[in-house]
């Protein structure tokens, strides 16, 4: 089961890692995006609007295949 970055935010904990819900398979890309998401949520909690250097990348054929494999486990 994958958790969202803000699952435990009321306890002051934000999750990050390739195993969180990122919309990407468990890859470095997923881990990096997860870290950026957690950082953005922490900053928002303290009233800071942060623009992080990652935009949405197109999900190509390979990523869709990896997602299919990871979701079937």
PDB file of C-alpha atoms in Angstrom:
ATOM      1  CA  UNK A   1       0.000   0.000   0.000  1.00  0.00           C
ATOM      2  CA  UNK A   2       1.313   3.427  -0.936  1.00  0.00           C
ATOM      3  CA  UNK A   3       0.661   6.447   1.271  1.00  0.00           C
ATOM      4  CA  UNK A   4       0.272  10.083   0.336  1.00  0.00           C
ATOM      5  CA  UNK A   5       2.928  12.559   1.481  1.00  0.00           C
ATOM      6  CA  UNK A   6       0.489  14.235   3.869  1.00  0.00           C
ATOM      7  CA  UNK A   7      -0.937  11.104   5.524  1.00  0.00           C
ATOM      8  CA  UNK A   8       0.551  11.968   8.938  1.00  0.00           C
ATOM      9  CA  UNK A   9       0.874  15.745   8.616  1.00  0.00           C
ATOM     10  CA  UNK A  10      -1.257  16.352  11.721  1.00  0.00           C
ATOM     11  CA  UNK A  11       1.570  14.658  13.664  1.00  0.00           C
ATOM     12  CA  UNK A  12       4.209  16.834  12.001  1.00  0.00           C
ATOM     13  CA  UNK A  13       5.415  14.062   9.687  1.00  0.00           C
ATOM     14  CA  UNK A  14       5.444  14.216   5.895  1.00  0.00           C
ATOM     15  CA  UNK A  15       6.342  11.136   3.906  1.00  0.00           C
ATOM     16  CA  UNK A  16       8.714  10.976   0.954  1.00  0.00           C
ATOM     17  CA  UNK A  17      10.162   8.122  -1.049  1.00  0.00           C
ATOM     18  CA  UNK A  18       9.593   6.036  -4.130  1.00  0.00           C
ATOM     19  CA  UNK A  19       7.048   3.974  -2.187  1.00  0.00           C
ATOM     20  CA  UNK A  20       4.632   6.909  -1.690  1.00  0.00           C
ATOM     21  CA  UNK A  21       1.754   7.848  -3.999  1.00  0.00           C
ATOM     22  CA  UNK A  22       3.396   9.848  -6.750  1.00  0.00           C
ATOM     23  CA  UNK A  23       1.635   8.614  -9.864  1.00  0.00           C
ATOM     24  CA  UNK A  24       4.983   7.159 -10.919  1.00  0.00           C
ATOM     25  CA  UNK A  25       6.394   3.668 -10.411  1.00  0.00           C
ATOM     26  CA  UNK A  26       8.998   3.023  -7.688  1.00  0.00           C
ATOM     27  CA  UNK A  27      11.884   4.743  -9.483  1.00  0.00           C
ATOM     28  CA  UNK A  28      14.322   7.580  -8.819  1.00  0.00           C
ATOM     29  CA  UNK A  29      11.875   9.883 -10.600  1.00  0.00           C
ATOM     30  CA  UNK A  30       9.113   8.851  -8.202  1.00  0.00           C
ATOM     31  CA  UNK A  31      11.388   9.345  -5.186  1.00  0.00           C
ATOM     32  CA  UNK A  32      12.489  12.808  -6.325  1.00  0.00           C
ATOM     33  CA  UNK A  33       8.950  13.917  -7.044  1.00  0.00           C
ATOM     34  CA  UNK A  34       7.871  12.588  -3.667  1.00  0.00           C
ATOM     35  CA  UNK A  35      10.577  14.618  -1.930  1.00  0.00           C
ATOM     36  CA  UNK A  36       9.524  17.769  -3.772  1.00  0.00           C
ATOM     37  CA  UNK A  37       5.892  17.147  -2.837  1.00  0.00           C
ATOM     38  CA  UNK A  38       6.754  16.661   0.837  1.00  0.00           C
ATOM     39  CA  UNK A  39       8.931  19.806   0.833  1.00  0.00           C
ATOM     40  CA  UNK A  40       6.129  21.833  -0.754  1.00  0.00           C
ATOM     41  CA  UNK A  41       3.630  20.576   1.859  1.00  0.00           C
ATOM     42  CA  UNK A  42       5.957  21.399   4.767  1.00  0.00           C
ATOM     43  CA  UNK A  43       6.586  24.878   3.378  1.00  0.00           C
ATOM     44  CA  UNK A  44       2.851  25.440   2.903  1.00  0.00           C
ATOM     45  CA  UNK A  45       2.246  24.392   6.528  1.00  0.00           C
ATOM     46  CA  UNK A  46       4.497  27.283   7.604  1.00  0.00           C
ATOM     47  CA  UNK A  47       2.931  29.778   5.206  1.00  0.00           C
ATOM     48  CA  UNK A  48       5.661  29.730   2.574  1.00  0.00           C
ATOM     49  CA  UNK A  49       4.764  29.360  -1.095  1.00  0.00           C
ATOM     50  CA  UNK A  50       7.527  27.421  -2.806  1.00  0.00           C
ATOM     51  CA  UNK A  51       7.999  26.827  -6.486  1.00  0.00           C
ATOM     52  CA  UNK A  52      10.137  23.764  -6.928  1.00  0.00           C
ATOM     53  CA  UNK A  53      12.212  23.154 -10.052  1.00  0.00           C
ATOM     54  CA  UNK A  54      10.214  20.209 -11.332  1.00  0.00           C
ATOM     55  CA  UNK A  55       7.330  20.483 -13.711  1.00  0.00           C
ATOM     56  CA  UNK A  56       5.141  17.654 -14.826  1.00  0.00           C
ATOM     57  CA  UNK A  57       7.010  15.418 -17.215  1.00  0.00           C
ATOM     58  CA  UNK A  58       5.150  13.571 -19.943  1.00  0.00           C
ATOM     59  CA  UNK A  59       4.567   9.943 -19.125  1.00  0.00           C
ATOM     60  CA  UNK A  60       5.909   7.977 -22.025  1.00  0.00           C
ATOM     61  CA  UNK A  61       5.354   4.415 -23.054  1.00  0.00           C
ATOM     62  CA  UNK A  62       8.099   3.037 -20.784  1.00  0.00           C
ATOM     63  CA  UNK A  63       6.693   4.736 -17.685  1.00  0.00           C
ATOM     64  CA  UNK A  64       3.198   3.422 -18.432  1.00  0.00           C
ATOM     65  CA  UNK A  65       4.634  -0.094 -18.789  1.00  0.00           C
ATOM     66  CA  UNK A  66       6.512   0.216 -15.495  1.00  0.00           C
ATOM     67  CA  UNK A  67       3.394   1.485 -13.759  1.00  0.00           C
ATOM     68  CA  UNK A  68       1.426  -1.444 -15.115  1.00  0.00           C
ATOM     69  CA  UNK A  69       4.002  -3.898 -13.788  1.00  0.00           C
ATOM     70  CA  UNK A  70       4.251  -2.206 -10.384  1.00  0.00           C
ATOM     71  CA  UNK A  71       0.472  -1.993  -9.981  1.00  0.00           C
ATOM     72  CA  UNK A  72       0.051  -5.678 -10.765  1.00  0.00           C
ATOM     73  CA  UNK A  73       2.203  -6.707  -7.792  1.00  0.00           C
TER      74      UNK A  73
END
